[in-house]
Structure formats: structure tokens, C-alpha cells
């Protein structure tokens, strides 16, 4: 029964992903998702108590596979500048993807009306910050960074990485092809971060 339930849950998420991409969060309906996946609304709500919960789960699944690869390379035993550059290039490549930009637009638009923004933040950006903070603390123990608030350091570095690219993308001022060279964006961010937090 558990296997069957998980298969059903994944099927619902697959269909919901299609519906959210086609219509956006606001226009997507649980009725349409139910019609496409089959079964009843009661069954759908037994897996996901609200459209908001389903949306957050879909977006989390989409982002998780990519982000795990991004944070996997944060090895405190390796050279800091090289590690930050590699991490940064993966990070900015991911956050500049059209798919993620469209998701973020929906999240921001819903944040003032529903709980979608908070849920997405808790399971996405905040989780990533914790992983970077853990890397930072291990580097501090090895004498590679000055002792500082690790979560703040994580926020500072990701803010530097986002600074030159996110507003133009989110506001439709350009697409990914119109961005400055991403490796140069990352190199500038790494340089500033190491001047702020490095030991040398």
C-alpha cells in the first residue's frame, strides 16, 4: 500500500507541475489537476491539504535535484577561492534559469496573500543557507575564514552572487543571454567575500 501511495503521490506532482507551468499558480486549479490525474478531489486533498502545499512541494522537488549538486562541492578541505568560484558558477547558472525565474515570480506574487512564500523560503533558500553556513563554520575551524556569524556570511555571499543578475531577470529587463559573463560575476563576488571574511 505504501508503494502504491508513493506512486500516486508522484503522479499527482507530475501532473501538477504541468498545470502550474501552463497556468501559473493563481490560475491553476485543483479541479483541473484532479481531472488530469484521475480520481477524486478528496483523494487529491488527502495527499496535499491545499493548492499552496502542492505548489511548494512541486517547486521544492524541481529545485532539490539541482541544488544538491550545487552544494555538494563545498569541501572545507579544498582551496577556498577555487571552491567558492566553482560553487558560485553552479549557483548563478541555476538561479538564472528561465524555469526558476518563473517560479520565483509566482512565489513573490503570492507571498503577500498566501503562505507559499514562507514555505518556499523555509524549504529552499534557507535550507541552502544552512548548508553554506555549515561549510563556513568548518572553514573557520581550519583558519580559512575569520570567526563571524555563519548564516550572515552565507546571506552575504549569495547576495553578492545574485546582485548583478536577479533584478534584470525577475523584472524581464533581459534574458540569460543578456547577462554579464557569469564566471566574471562570480569572480567579483568571491573577491569581495574573501576581502570581507578571509583571514589574509
PDB file of C-alpha atoms in Angstrom, residues 55-56 59-64 67-68 70-71 74 87 91 94-95 100 103-105 107-108 111 115-134 150-159 162 166 170:
ATOM      1  CA  UNK A  55       2.758  24.064  -5.288  1.00  0.00           C
ATOM      2  CA  UNK A  56       5.516  24.294  -2.681  1.00  0.00           C
ATOM      3  CA  UNK A  59       8.740  23.587  -6.648  1.00  0.00           C
ATOM      4  CA  UNK A  60      10.833  22.009  -3.905  1.00  0.00           C
ATOM      5  CA  UNK A  61      11.150  18.803  -5.910  1.00  0.00           C
ATOM      6  CA  UNK A  62      12.154  20.726  -9.040  1.00  0.00           C
ATOM      7  CA  UNK A  63      14.812  22.702  -7.199  1.00  0.00           C
ATOM      8  CA  UNK A  64      16.155  19.978  -4.919  1.00  0.00           C
ATOM      9  CA  UNK A  67      20.627  22.398  -5.631  1.00  0.00           C
ATOM     10  CA  UNK A  68      22.016  19.189  -4.149  1.00  0.00           C
ATOM     11  CA  UNK A  70      25.430  22.846  -6.301  1.00  0.00           C
ATOM     12  CA  UNK A  71      26.110  22.472  -2.574  1.00  0.00           C
ATOM     13  CA  UNK A  74      31.513  22.758  -0.696  1.00  0.00           C
ATOM     14  CA  UNK A  87      30.103  26.774  -6.196  1.00  0.00           C
ATOM     15  CA  UNK A  91      24.706  28.658  -8.208  1.00  0.00           C
ATOM     16  CA  UNK A  94      20.888  27.595 -11.597  1.00  0.00           C
ATOM     17  CA  UNK A  95      19.262  30.832 -10.402  1.00  0.00           C
ATOM     18  CA  UNK A 100      13.418  29.091 -11.766  1.00  0.00           C
ATOM     19  CA  UNK A 103       8.812  30.057 -10.201  1.00  0.00           C
ATOM     20  CA  UNK A 104      10.247  32.969  -8.203  1.00  0.00           C
ATOM     21  CA  UNK A 105       7.867  35.414  -9.860  1.00  0.00           C
ATOM     22  CA  UNK A 107       6.349  32.914  -5.215  1.00  0.00           C
ATOM     23  CA  UNK A 108       6.869  36.675  -4.839  1.00  0.00           C
ATOM     24  CA  UNK A 111       3.888  35.869  -0.702  1.00  0.00           C
ATOM     25  CA  UNK A 115       1.773  31.075   2.939  1.00  0.00           C
ATOM     26  CA  UNK A 116       3.558  30.000  -0.258  1.00  0.00           C
ATOM     27  CA  UNK A 117       6.443  32.443   0.164  1.00  0.00           C
ATOM     28  CA  UNK A 118       7.300  31.401   3.698  1.00  0.00           C
ATOM     29  CA  UNK A 119       7.057  27.699   2.911  1.00  0.00           C
ATOM     30  CA  UNK A 120       9.206  28.061  -0.210  1.00  0.00           C
ATOM     31  CA  UNK A 121      11.809  30.060   1.705  1.00  0.00           C
ATOM     32  CA  UNK A 122      11.983  27.573   4.580  1.00  0.00           C
ATOM     33  CA  UNK A 123      12.461  24.582   2.280  1.00  0.00           C
ATOM     34  CA  UNK A 124      14.573  26.306  -0.373  1.00  0.00           C
ATOM     35  CA  UNK A 125      16.792  29.366   0.212  1.00  0.00           C
ATOM     36  CA  UNK A 126      17.008  28.949   3.991  1.00  0.00           C
ATOM     37  CA  UNK A 127      17.988  25.295   3.648  1.00  0.00           C
ATOM     38  CA  UNK A 128      20.715  26.295   1.200  1.00  0.00           C
ATOM     39  CA  UNK A 129      21.958  28.995   3.561  1.00  0.00           C
ATOM     40  CA  UNK A 130      22.299  26.415   6.310  1.00  0.00           C
ATOM     41  CA  UNK A 131      24.458  24.220   4.074  1.00  0.00           C
ATOM     42  CA  UNK A 132      26.732  27.126   3.201  1.00  0.00           C
ATOM     43  CA  UNK A 133      26.850  28.200   6.864  1.00  0.00           C
ATOM     44  CA  UNK A 134      27.981  24.695   7.810  1.00  0.00           C
ATOM     45  CA  UNK A 150      27.913  31.839   9.630  1.00  0.00           C
ATOM     46  CA  UNK A 151      24.319  32.407   8.493  1.00  0.00           C
ATOM     47  CA  UNK A 152      25.002  36.088   7.871  1.00  0.00           C
ATOM     48  CA  UNK A 153      28.108  35.157   5.896  1.00  0.00           C
ATOM     49  CA  UNK A 154      26.006  32.767   3.802  1.00  0.00           C
ATOM     50  CA  UNK A 155      23.462  35.508   3.142  1.00  0.00           C
ATOM     51  CA  UNK A 156      26.196  37.941   2.172  1.00  0.00           C
ATOM     52  CA  UNK A 157      27.828  35.581  -0.310  1.00  0.00           C
ATOM     53  CA  UNK A 158      24.611  34.536  -2.029  1.00  0.00           C
ATOM     54  CA  UNK A 159      23.515  38.185  -2.138  1.00  0.00           C
ATOM     55  CA  UNK A 162      22.617  37.473  -7.082  1.00  0.00           C
ATOM     56  CA  UNK A 166      18.484  38.690 -10.379  1.00  0.00           C
ATOM     57  CA  UNK A 170      12.946  38.882 -12.466  1.00  0.00           C
TER      58      UNK A 170
END
